[in-house]
Amino acid sequence: MSASPPVHAKYEVVIGLEVHVHLATDSKLFSPAPVRYGDAPNHDVHPICLALPGVLPVLNARAVEFAVRAGMATHCTVHPRSVFARKNYFYPDLPKGYQISQYEEPICTAGWLEIEADGGARRIGITRIHMEEDAGKSIHDDAVTHGEGTHVDLNRAGVPLLEIVSEPDLRSPAEAAAYLRTLRCVLRYIEVSEADMEKGQFRCDANVSLRLHGEAALGTRNEIKNLNSFRFVEQAIETEIVRQARILDEGGTVQQATRLFEPATGRTKVMRTKENADDYRYFPDPDLVPLVIDPAEIERIRIALPELPDRKRVRFEAEYGLPAYDARLLTADRALADFFEDAARANGTPKSVANWILRDVMQHLKERDTDVSSTRLAPEALAALVRLVDEGKVTAKSARELVPELIEKGGDPAALVRERGLEAVSDGGALEAAAAEVLAANPGAAGRFRAGEDKILNFLMGQVMKKTGGKASPAAVRDILARRLRE
Ligand code: ADP
Ligand code: MG
């Protein structure tokens, strides 16, 4: 494949992403308050989340395990010792006046993720992964506040987060999106986060700068905060590239700034500039001893790590003889990959099973906006349906009609085929009779075929299929008609 042209003719685009991920723990990072979504405001709180006087944070061991897993799955060095720091800033939804985060000594550093880009596979560096707590939410929405000021909801205050910081290695909006998709896929595989963007469990800050092609030094960056959909990430970066290119083209200099993306207009606006950048006055949190993880514990977590998407993809190609494209799609989701394997084992012809999953099953899942594990379709049932088709007992067309029902209600394909009378008409006599009738009823069409109009055969086939209620094998019908027309 030839390399695609640069995203911008004159400038090289440089992007680094900071991703915030909610960890799927039952309770918060330093308090026993539950982590839940959609509860009434301020119902999932505890004195620790509220920063009442005298409270002390207690670290959630599960969150540490999740951070270690994420580090391993992204090829990071996992440090047996890391330190929690206070990041001080004043904001109404931050009751303590500081956020507990990791700063100089994060839990994971120096990893990478491989993404599939236009020109092939590319390795994107991961600078660091650190643990921190989320802040609460300020609600400015008039439907809630009735125009009276701002309300504060602290349900989210203290929810455990990973911040995953990439190297400035990404070169286009599409690569940024590919990186985010790959990262989300890996995090879901290792079951540390649902990473649902709509629930705010996976959010991205995009740092963007431009430099002339071939230039070594990085340009001045702007950071676009809190992008919560893949589309917004790409859109915001596109907009930013155009904005910065215009400034540079006019001989100006880009001012370093933090910006907010406005989905309604597709534009960004300045939140703060470098001159008034926040000084967080970081210092180690005196309430928390350094986090020290026993190397045996780190090893235990490594051993329990599931097979990751990259390795699974390579194995699917080798073990089931699938094309790279199929293997990539099937391994994008762990539940789908498991479903495929179960169905392929039960059926014995993996490529057929892959085709049916990627074409028919996926189409219905997309329409229902669901994943395969939440449907009633059993892998054994799909295996049986595919076998019925491959053995010629039911036409692909009839089988396709059963897929939505199997997804919604489940059931045994062989029994459904019998109940509905969908058995393929394999009786040669019945097909011969239908073909003879059709040819007798359409002498004109038969004549045109004999005069060299090949396409008319499709019309005649359609007529025979109609007579058999769509249950005849198209290949058999074609053979019979062709033979009779030559006679
Ligand atoms: P901060 O926390 O102040 O935003 P970091 O040093 O943690 O600063 O960097 C944040 C992100 O910005 C990283 O993902 C990094 O790769 C990216 N980055 C740094 N410099 C540039 C640049 N010149 N252009 C684009 N991205 C950059
Ligand atoms: Mg930043």
mmCIF file of C-alpha atoms in Angstrom, residues 46-417:
data_model
loop_
_atom_site.group_PDB
_atom_site.id
_atom_site.type_symbol
_atom_site.label_atom_id
_atom_site.label_comp_id
_atom_site.label_asym_id
_atom_site.label_seq_id
_atom_site.Cartn_x
_atom_site.Cartn_y
_atom_site.Cartn_z
ATOM 1 C CA HIS A 46 -19.131 9.804 51.872
ATOM 2 C CA PRO A 47 -17.457 12.223 54.325
ATOM 3 C CA ILE A 48 -14.138 11.543 52.538
ATOM 4 C CA CYS A 49 -15.553 12.701 49.172
ATOM 5 C CA LEU A 50 -16.936 15.775 50.911
ATOM 6 C CA ALA A 51 -13.563 16.536 52.550
ATOM 7 C CA LEU A 52 -15.133 16.913 55.967
ATOM 8 C CA PRO A 53 -12.637 17.825 58.718
ATOM 9 C CA GLY A 54 -10.633 14.935 60.117
ATOM 10 C CA VAL A 55 -11.201 12.432 57.325
ATOM 11 C CA LEU A 56 -8.297 10.466 55.847
ATOM 12 C CA PRO A 57 -8.024 8.828 52.416
ATOM 13 C CA VAL A 58 -7.707 5.020 52.199
ATOM 14 C CA LEU A 59 -6.388 3.699 48.869
ATOM 15 C CA ASN A 60 -8.590 1.275 46.879
ATOM 16 C CA ALA A 61 -6.466 -1.838 46.183
ATOM 17 C CA ARG A 62 -8.581 -2.847 43.187
ATOM 18 C CA ALA A 63 -7.851 0.482 41.471
ATOM 19 C CA VAL A 64 -4.121 -0.204 41.919
ATOM 20 C CA GLU A 65 -4.514 -3.636 40.341
ATOM 21 C CA PHE A 66 -6.378 -2.066 37.388
ATOM 22 C CA ALA A 67 -3.621 0.526 36.925
ATOM 23 C CA VAL A 68 -0.985 -2.220 36.890
ATOM 24 C CA ARG A 69 -3.005 -4.201 34.339
ATOM 25 C CA ALA A 70 -3.376 -1.132 32.102
ATOM 26 C CA GLY A 71 0.369 -0.506 32.307
ATOM 27 C CA MET A 72 1.181 -4.070 31.311
ATOM 28 C CA ALA A 73 -1.311 -4.092 28.439
ATOM 29 C CA THR A 74 0.338 -0.941 27.036
ATOM 30 C CA HIS A 75 3.907 -2.298 27.425
ATOM 31 C CA CYS A 76 4.792 0.192 30.167
ATOM 32 C CA THR A 77 7.312 -0.254 32.945
ATOM 33 C CA VAL A 78 5.250 -0.791 36.103
ATOM 34 C CA HIS A 79 6.957 0.807 39.079
ATOM 35 C CA PRO A 80 6.849 -1.021 42.410
ATOM 36 C CA ARG A 81 6.922 2.411 44.061
ATOM 37 C CA SER A 82 4.878 5.470 43.148
ATOM 38 C CA VAL A 83 3.793 8.573 45.018
ATOM 39 C CA PHE A 84 0.480 10.408 45.367
ATOM 40 C CA ALA A 85 0.670 14.203 45.216
ATOM 41 C CA ARG A 86 -1.701 17.054 45.828
ATOM 42 C CA LYS A 87 -2.606 19.131 42.788
ATOM 43 C CA ASN A 88 -3.947 22.347 44.239
ATOM 44 C CA TYR A 89 -6.570 24.431 42.526
ATOM 45 C CA PHE A 90 -9.779 26.116 43.533
ATOM 46 C CA TYR A 91 -12.943 24.962 41.898
ATOM 47 C CA PRO A 92 -16.462 24.610 43.346
ATOM 48 C CA ASP A 93 -16.739 20.898 42.446
ATOM 49 C CA LEU A 94 -13.464 20.071 44.207
ATOM 50 C CA PRO A 95 -14.317 20.156 47.929
ATOM 51 C CA LYS A 96 -10.776 19.631 49.250
ATOM 52 C CA GLY A 97 -9.324 22.416 47.133
ATOM 53 C CA TYR A 98 -6.889 19.880 45.718
ATOM 54 C CA GLN A 99 -7.017 16.730 43.657
ATOM 55 C CA ILE A 100 -5.019 13.664 44.682
ATOM 56 C CA SER A 101 -2.968 12.622 41.674
ATOM 57 C CA GLN A 102 0.468 11.233 40.857
ATOM 58 C CA TYR A 103 3.069 13.636 39.545
ATOM 59 C CA GLU A 104 6.808 13.066 39.703
ATOM 60 C CA GLU A 105 6.592 9.333 40.402
ATOM 61 C CA PRO A 106 3.672 7.809 38.465
ATOM 62 C CA ILE A 107 2.824 4.111 38.599
ATOM 63 C CA CYS A 108 3.622 3.346 34.917
ATOM 64 C CA THR A 109 5.973 4.915 32.348
ATOM 65 C CA ALA A 110 7.464 4.408 28.884
ATOM 66 C CA GLY A 111 5.056 2.108 27.038
ATOM 67 C CA TRP A 112 3.574 1.940 23.551
ATOM 68 C CA LEU A 113 0.521 0.916 21.579
ATOM 69 C CA GLU A 114 0.504 -0.279 18.002
ATOM 70 C CA ILE A 115 -2.131 1.329 15.810
ATOM 71 C CA GLU A 116 -3.261 0.530 12.290
ATOM 72 C CA ALA A 117 -2.705 3.710 10.257
ATOM 73 C CA ASP A 118 -3.033 4.467 6.534
ATOM 74 C CA GLY A 119 0.511 3.414 5.773
ATOM 75 C CA GLY A 120 0.398 0.227 7.935
ATOM 76 C CA ALA A 121 1.140 -0.478 11.586
ATOM 77 C CA ARG A 122 2.633 2.352 13.679
ATOM 78 C CA ARG A 123 3.893 2.307 17.248
ATOM 79 C CA ILE A 124 2.727 5.226 19.384
ATOM 80 C CA GLY A 125 4.683 5.948 22.554
ATOM 81 C CA ILE A 126 2.974 6.197 25.923
ATOM 82 C CA THR A 127 4.799 8.586 28.205
ATOM 83 C CA ARG A 128 3.107 7.724 31.463
ATOM 84 C CA ILE A 129 0.023 6.395 33.199
ATOM 85 C CA HIS A 130 -0.868 7.826 36.564
ATOM 86 C CA MET A 131 -3.701 7.319 39.016
ATOM 87 C CA GLU A 132 -5.877 10.174 40.233
ATOM 88 C CA GLU A 133 -9.342 10.977 41.528
ATOM 89 C CA ASP A 134 -12.036 12.650 39.430
ATOM 90 C CA ALA A 135 -13.668 15.923 40.483
ATOM 91 C CA GLY A 136 -17.412 16.455 40.953
ATOM 92 C CA LYS A 137 -19.614 18.134 38.371
ATOM 93 C CA SER A 138 -20.884 21.690 38.209
ATOM 94 C CA ILE A 139 -24.359 21.857 36.734
ATOM 95 C CA HIS A 140 -25.133 25.065 34.855
ATOM 96 C CA ASP A 141 -28.082 23.557 32.991
ATOM 97 C CA ASP A 142 -31.159 25.740 33.367
ATOM 98 C CA ALA A 143 -33.517 22.761 33.437
ATOM 99 C CA VAL A 144 -31.853 21.816 36.723
ATOM 100 C CA THR A 145 -31.022 25.209 38.197
ATOM 101 C CA HIS A 146 -34.111 27.104 36.919
ATOM 102 C CA GLY A 147 -31.776 29.950 36.053
ATOM 103 C CA GLU A 148 -30.552 30.243 39.620
ATOM 104 C CA GLY A 149 -26.793 29.932 39.722
ATOM 105 C CA THR A 150 -24.861 26.699 39.489
ATOM 106 C CA HIS A 151 -25.434 23.427 41.298
ATOM 107 C CA VAL A 152 -22.766 20.969 42.376
ATOM 108 C CA ASP A 153 -23.056 17.174 42.135
ATOM 109 C CA LEU A 154 -20.343 15.274 43.991
ATOM 110 C CA ASN A 155 -21.272 11.738 42.868
ATOM 111 C CA ARG A 156 -18.253 11.770 40.571
ATOM 112 C CA ALA A 157 -15.899 13.301 43.173
ATOM 113 C CA GLY A 158 -13.270 10.694 43.997
ATOM 114 C CA VAL A 159 -14.067 8.229 41.205
ATOM 115 C CA PRO A 160 -10.776 6.484 40.294
ATOM 116 C CA LEU A 161 -9.168 7.597 37.058
ATOM 117 C CA LEU A 162 -6.172 6.652 35.012
ATOM 118 C CA GLU A 163 -4.582 9.426 33.024
ATOM 119 C CA ILE A 164 -2.802 7.915 30.026
ATOM 120 C CA VAL A 165 -0.439 10.377 28.325
ATOM 121 C CA SER A 166 0.870 9.688 24.824
ATOM 122 C CA GLU A 167 4.087 10.912 23.253
ATOM 123 C CA PRO A 168 3.575 13.551 20.530
ATOM 124 C CA ASP A 169 3.741 10.724 17.963
ATOM 125 C CA LEU A 170 0.394 11.046 16.196
ATOM 126 C CA ARG A 171 0.363 12.727 12.793
ATOM 127 C CA SER A 172 -3.267 13.177 11.743
ATOM 128 C CA PRO A 173 -6.795 13.354 13.147
ATOM 129 C CA ALA A 174 -7.406 9.855 11.764
ATOM 130 C CA GLU A 175 -4.362 8.506 13.610
ATOM 131 C CA ALA A 176 -5.576 10.159 16.805
ATOM 132 C CA ALA A 177 -8.929 8.399 16.399
ATOM 133 C CA ALA A 178 -7.220 5.080 15.613
ATOM 134 C CA TYR A 179 -5.080 5.421 18.744
ATOM 135 C CA LEU A 180 -8.145 6.129 20.893
ATOM 136 C CA ARG A 181 -10.037 3.152 19.432
ATOM 137 C CA THR A 182 -7.078 0.845 20.015
ATOM 138 C CA LEU A 183 -6.609 2.109 23.564
ATOM 139 C CA ARG A 184 -10.299 1.721 24.385
ATOM 140 C CA CYS A 185 -10.305 -1.795 22.942
ATOM 141 C CA VAL A 186 -7.325 -2.802 25.104
ATOM 142 C CA LEU A 187 -8.831 -1.291 28.275
ATOM 143 C CA ARG A 188 -12.059 -3.198 27.676
ATOM 144 C CA TYR A 189 -10.189 -6.439 27.033
ATOM 145 C CA ILE A 190 -8.435 -6.235 30.383
ATOM 146 C CA GLU A 191 -11.749 -5.270 32.020
ATOM 147 C CA VAL A 192 -10.493 -2.203 33.866
ATOM 148 C CA SER A 193 -13.119 0.119 32.394
ATOM 149 C CA GLU A 194 -16.302 0.059 30.370
ATOM 150 C CA ALA A 195 -14.742 3.105 28.695
ATOM 151 C CA ASP A 196 -18.168 4.370 27.618
ATOM 152 C CA MET A 197 -17.639 7.862 26.212
ATOM 153 C CA GLU A 198 -21.273 8.817 26.690
ATOM 154 C CA LYS A 199 -20.980 8.129 30.411
ATOM 155 C CA GLY A 200 -17.791 10.213 30.584
ATOM 156 C CA GLN A 201 -15.708 7.125 31.350
ATOM 157 C CA PHE A 202 -13.280 7.796 28.504
ATOM 158 C CA ARG A 203 -12.379 11.433 27.825
ATOM 159 C CA CYS A 204 -9.610 12.958 25.815
ATOM 160 C CA ASP A 205 -7.529 16.154 25.802
ATOM 161 C CA ALA A 206 -5.837 16.704 22.452
ATOM 162 C CA ASN A 207 -2.540 18.622 22.148
ATOM 163 C CA VAL A 208 -1.925 19.892 18.639
ATOM 164 C CA SER A 209 0.977 21.757 17.013
ATOM 165 C CA LEU A 210 2.351 22.274 13.520
ATOM 166 C CA ARG A 211 5.909 22.464 12.193
ATOM 167 C CA LEU A 212 7.376 22.660 8.703
ATOM 168 C CA HIS A 213 7.977 19.216 7.202
ATOM 169 C CA GLY A 214 11.502 18.134 8.045
ATOM 170 C CA GLU A 215 11.868 20.499 11.000
ATOM 171 C CA ALA A 216 13.205 18.864 14.185
ATOM 172 C CA ALA A 217 11.844 21.137 16.928
ATOM 173 C CA LEU A 218 8.195 20.859 17.951
ATOM 174 C CA GLY A 219 5.906 23.805 17.321
ATOM 175 C CA THR A 220 3.914 25.568 20.013
ATOM 176 C CA ARG A 221 0.935 23.462 21.044
ATOM 177 C CA ASN A 222 -2.634 24.186 21.968
ATOM 178 C CA GLU A 223 -4.537 21.770 24.170
ATOM 179 C CA ILE A 224 -8.217 21.102 23.515
ATOM 180 C CA LYS A 225 -9.917 19.866 26.659
ATOM 181 C CA ASN A 226 -12.473 17.202 27.436
ATOM 182 C CA LEU A 227 -13.436 15.736 24.094
ATOM 183 C CA ASN A 228 -16.025 13.042 24.701
ATOM 184 C CA SER A 229 -16.632 11.474 21.293
ATOM 185 C CA PHE A 230 -14.372 10.188 18.520
ATOM 186 C CA ARG A 231 -16.080 12.515 16.091
ATOM 187 C CA PHE A 232 -15.407 15.551 18.293
ATOM 188 C CA VAL A 233 -11.747 14.565 18.664
ATOM 189 C CA GLU A 234 -11.257 14.445 14.893
ATOM 190 C CA GLN A 235 -13.334 17.563 14.305
ATOM 191 C CA ALA A 236 -11.560 19.581 17.011
ATOM 192 C CA ILE A 237 -8.112 18.602 15.724
ATOM 193 C CA GLU A 238 -9.081 19.438 12.098
ATOM 194 C CA THR A 239 -10.318 22.859 13.207
ATOM 195 C CA GLU A 240 -7.158 23.460 15.197
ATOM 196 C CA ILE A 241 -4.904 22.515 12.271
ATOM 197 C CA VAL A 242 -6.675 25.019 10.023
ATOM 198 C CA ARG A 243 -6.494 27.737 12.683
ATOM 199 C CA GLN A 244 -2.783 27.275 13.380
ATOM 200 C CA ALA A 245 -1.878 26.964 9.676
ATOM 201 C CA ARG A 246 -3.583 30.261 8.954
ATOM 202 C CA ILE A 247 -1.607 32.018 11.718
ATOM 203 C CA LEU A 248 1.706 30.538 10.513
ATOM 204 C CA ASP A 249 0.914 31.306 6.843
ATOM 205 C CA GLU A 250 0.404 34.943 7.782
ATOM 206 C CA GLY A 251 3.822 34.991 9.476
ATOM 207 C CA GLY A 252 2.361 35.018 12.987
ATOM 208 C CA THR A 253 3.245 32.862 15.998
ATOM 209 C CA VAL A 254 0.912 30.433 17.723
ATOM 210 C CA GLN A 255 0.166 31.310 21.343
ATOM 211 C CA GLN A 256 0.195 28.344 23.719
ATOM 212 C CA ALA A 257 -3.311 27.989 25.140
ATOM 213 C CA THR A 258 -5.890 25.628 26.555
ATOM 214 C CA ARG A 259 -9.034 25.590 24.467
ATOM 215 C CA LEU A 260 -12.598 24.297 24.705
ATOM 216 C CA PHE A 261 -14.373 22.641 21.789
ATOM 217 C CA GLU A 262 -17.928 23.753 21.094
ATOM 218 C CA PRO A 263 -19.789 20.910 19.362
ATOM 219 C CA ALA A 264 -22.594 23.216 18.228
ATOM 220 C CA THR A 265 -20.282 25.384 16.083
ATOM 221 C CA GLY A 266 -17.381 22.958 15.553
ATOM 222 C CA ARG A 267 -15.040 25.739 16.762
ATOM 223 C CA THR A 268 -12.749 26.038 19.752
ATOM 224 C CA LYS A 269 -12.412 28.962 22.134
ATOM 225 C CA VAL A 270 -9.643 29.937 24.504
ATOM 226 C CA MET A 271 -10.069 28.811 28.109
ATOM 227 C CA ARG A 272 -6.728 30.065 29.382
ATOM 228 C CA THR A 273 -3.372 31.124 27.911
ATOM 229 C CA LYS A 274 0.156 30.367 29.016
ATOM 230 C CA GLU A 275 0.501 33.758 30.711
ATOM 231 C CA ASN A 276 -2.162 32.856 33.252
ATOM 232 C CA ALA A 277 -1.477 29.108 33.311
ATOM 233 C CA ASP A 278 -2.418 27.448 36.568
ATOM 234 C CA ASP A 279 0.294 26.870 39.112
ATOM 235 C CA TYR A 280 -0.832 23.698 40.819
ATOM 236 C CA ARG A 281 1.781 23.834 43.610
ATOM 237 C CA TYR A 282 2.190 20.049 43.534
ATOM 238 C CA PHE A 283 3.610 18.361 46.633
ATOM 239 C CA PRO A 284 3.519 14.766 47.949
ATOM 240 C CA ASP A 285 0.287 14.131 49.866
ATOM 241 C CA PRO A 286 1.214 13.899 53.552
ATOM 242 C CA ASP A 287 -1.903 11.786 54.270
ATOM 243 C CA LEU A 288 -0.709 8.959 52.003
ATOM 244 C CA VAL A 289 2.458 6.894 52.267
ATOM 245 C CA PRO A 290 4.168 6.048 48.955
ATOM 246 C CA LEU A 291 2.385 3.245 47.111
ATOM 247 C CA VAL A 292 4.625 0.168 47.253
ATOM 248 C CA ILE A 293 3.537 -2.936 45.343
ATOM 249 C CA ASP A 294 5.095 -6.298 46.105
ATOM 250 C CA PRO A 295 6.870 -7.632 42.966
ATOM 251 C CA ALA A 296 5.135 -10.990 43.568
ATOM 252 C CA GLU A 297 1.795 -9.186 43.314
ATOM 253 C CA ILE A 298 2.895 -7.518 40.061
ATOM 254 C CA GLU A 299 3.834 -10.953 38.722
ATOM 255 C CA ARG A 300 0.508 -12.428 39.797
ATOM 256 C CA ILE A 301 -1.303 -9.686 37.850
ATOM 257 C CA ARG A 302 0.891 -10.295 34.790
ATOM 258 C CA ILE A 303 0.096 -14.002 34.758
ATOM 259 C CA ALA A 304 -3.660 -13.353 35.050
ATOM 260 C CA LEU A 305 -3.687 -10.926 32.099
ATOM 261 C CA PRO A 306 -5.972 -12.165 29.280
ATOM 262 C CA GLU A 307 -4.825 -12.604 25.687
ATOM 263 C CA LEU A 308 -4.659 -9.084 24.215
ATOM 264 C CA PRO A 309 -6.243 -8.054 20.884
ATOM 265 C CA ASP A 310 -2.970 -7.928 18.884
ATOM 266 C CA ARG A 311 -1.958 -11.419 19.851
ATOM 267 C CA LYS A 312 -5.477 -12.762 19.396
ATOM 268 C CA ARG A 313 -5.603 -11.286 15.888
ATOM 269 C CA VAL A 314 -2.360 -12.985 14.880
ATOM 270 C CA ARG A 315 -3.559 -16.260 16.392
ATOM 271 C CA PHE A 316 -6.919 -16.035 14.559
ATOM 272 C CA GLU A 317 -5.059 -15.639 11.259
ATOM 273 C CA ALA A 318 -2.811 -18.611 11.961
ATOM 274 C CA GLU A 319 -5.238 -20.938 13.728
ATOM 275 C CA TYR A 320 -8.370 -20.345 11.655
ATOM 276 C CA GLY A 321 -6.800 -19.273 8.372
ATOM 277 C CA LEU A 322 -8.684 -15.971 8.403
ATOM 278 C CA PRO A 323 -7.667 -12.951 6.299
ATOM 279 C CA ALA A 324 -6.098 -10.134 8.359
ATOM 280 C CA TYR A 325 -9.154 -7.978 7.754
ATOM 281 C CA ASP A 326 -11.580 -10.535 9.227
ATOM 282 C CA ALA A 327 -9.276 -11.268 12.150
ATOM 283 C CA ARG A 328 -9.024 -7.577 12.987
ATOM 284 C CA LEU A 329 -12.789 -7.047 12.984
ATOM 285 C CA LEU A 330 -13.489 -10.193 14.999
ATOM 286 C CA THR A 331 -10.927 -9.352 17.691
ATOM 287 C CA ALA A 332 -11.960 -5.706 18.099
ATOM 288 C CA ASP A 333 -14.341 -6.827 20.838
ATOM 289 C CA ARG A 334 -13.494 -9.582 23.294
ATOM 290 C CA ALA A 335 -17.041 -10.954 23.531
ATOM 291 C CA LEU A 336 -17.288 -11.087 19.736
ATOM 292 C CA ALA A 337 -13.937 -12.890 19.500
ATOM 293 C CA ASP A 338 -15.101 -15.464 22.061
ATOM 294 C CA PHE A 339 -18.385 -15.898 20.204
ATOM 295 C CA PHE A 340 -16.536 -16.500 16.940
ATOM 296 C CA GLU A 341 -14.240 -19.078 18.515
ATOM 297 C CA ASP A 342 -17.118 -21.000 20.097
ATOM 298 C CA ALA A 343 -19.090 -20.969 16.844
ATOM 299 C CA ALA A 344 -16.070 -21.896 14.704
ATOM 300 C CA ARG A 345 -15.239 -24.831 16.984
ATOM 301 C CA ALA A 346 -18.821 -26.084 16.862
ATOM 302 C CA ASN A 347 -19.041 -25.700 13.096
ATOM 303 C CA GLY A 348 -15.619 -26.650 11.794
ATOM 304 C CA THR A 349 -15.483 -24.156 8.902
ATOM 305 C CA PRO A 350 -14.141 -20.957 10.468
ATOM 306 C CA LYS A 351 -14.183 -18.860 7.292
ATOM 307 C CA SER A 352 -17.903 -19.525 6.726
ATOM 308 C CA VAL A 353 -18.642 -18.686 10.343
ATOM 309 C CA ALA A 354 -16.564 -15.488 10.103
ATOM 310 C CA ASN A 355 -18.474 -14.438 6.971
ATOM 311 C CA TRP A 356 -21.832 -14.932 8.642
ATOM 312 C CA ILE A 357 -20.773 -13.036 11.755
ATOM 313 C CA LEU A 358 -19.182 -10.127 9.903
ATOM 314 C CA ARG A 359 -21.986 -9.714 7.391
ATOM 315 C CA ASP A 360 -25.299 -10.754 8.874
ATOM 316 C CA VAL A 361 -24.839 -10.888 12.627
ATOM 317 C CA MET A 362 -22.890 -7.622 12.828
ATOM 318 C CA GLN A 363 -25.446 -5.811 10.707
ATOM 319 C CA HIS A 364 -28.240 -6.733 13.120
ATOM 320 C CA LEU A 365 -26.121 -5.912 16.164
ATOM 321 C CA LYS A 366 -25.418 -2.473 14.720
ATOM 322 C CA GLU A 367 -29.092 -1.868 14.009
ATOM 323 C CA ARG A 368 -29.920 -2.803 17.597
ATOM 324 C CA ASP A 369 -26.892 -0.953 18.977
ATOM 325 C CA THR A 370 -25.941 -3.945 21.076
ATOM 326 C CA ASP A 371 -23.138 -6.487 21.369
ATOM 327 C CA VAL A 372 -23.276 -10.193 20.750
ATOM 328 C CA SER A 373 -23.089 -11.197 24.418
ATOM 329 C CA SER A 374 -26.341 -9.327 25.157
ATOM 330 C CA THR A 375 -28.348 -11.256 22.550
ATOM 331 C CA ARG A 376 -29.954 -14.701 22.641
ATOM 332 C CA LEU A 377 -27.958 -15.957 19.695
ATOM 333 C CA ALA A 378 -25.892 -18.906 20.929
ATOM 334 C CA PRO A 379 -22.607 -19.626 19.107
ATOM 335 C CA GLU A 380 -23.771 -23.226 18.656
ATOM 336 C CA ALA A 381 -26.943 -21.967 16.953
ATOM 337 C CA LEU A 382 -24.981 -19.881 14.462
ATOM 338 C CA ALA A 383 -22.683 -22.857 13.873
ATOM 339 C CA ALA A 384 -25.734 -25.027 13.125
ATOM 340 C CA LEU A 385 -27.296 -22.441 10.803
ATOM 341 C CA VAL A 386 -24.081 -22.059 8.802
ATOM 342 C CA ARG A 387 -23.807 -25.844 8.527
ATOM 343 C CA LEU A 388 -27.384 -26.086 7.162
ATOM 344 C CA VAL A 389 -26.457 -23.556 4.468
ATOM 345 C CA ASP A 390 -23.138 -25.181 3.604
ATOM 346 C CA GLU A 391 -24.818 -28.594 3.300
ATOM 347 C CA GLY A 392 -27.418 -27.115 0.953
ATOM 348 C CA LYS A 393 -30.283 -27.880 3.344
ATOM 349 C CA VAL A 394 -31.385 -24.269 3.418
ATOM 350 C CA THR A 395 -30.590 -21.422 1.031
ATOM 351 C CA ALA A 396 -28.471 -18.531 2.228
ATOM 352 C CA LYS A 397 -31.472 -16.303 1.601
ATOM 353 C CA SER A 398 -33.740 -18.304 3.922
ATOM 354 C CA ALA A 399 -31.005 -18.597 6.544
ATOM 355 C CA ARG A 400 -30.512 -14.839 6.464
ATOM 356 C CA GLU A 401 -34.182 -14.355 7.284
ATOM 357 C CA LEU A 402 -33.761 -16.380 10.480
ATOM 358 C CA VAL A 403 -30.864 -14.333 11.851
ATOM 359 C CA PRO A 404 -32.911 -11.500 13.429
ATOM 360 C CA GLU A 405 -35.162 -14.032 15.165
ATOM 361 C CA LEU A 406 -32.219 -16.040 16.474
ATOM 362 C CA ILE A 407 -30.691 -12.826 17.797
ATOM 363 C CA GLU A 408 -33.871 -11.714 19.519
ATOM 364 C CA LYS A 409 -35.406 -14.983 20.694
ATOM 365 C CA GLY A 410 -32.734 -17.622 20.290
ATOM 366 C CA GLY A 411 -33.738 -21.138 19.286
ATOM 367 C CA ASP A 412 -32.604 -24.120 17.245
ATOM 368 C CA PRO A 413 -32.084 -23.288 13.550
ATOM 369 C CA ALA A 414 -32.926 -26.818 12.340
ATOM 370 C CA ALA A 415 -36.262 -26.740 14.190
ATOM 371 C CA LEU A 416 -37.026 -23.225 12.900
ATOM 372 C CA VAL A 417 -36.291 -24.297 9.332
#
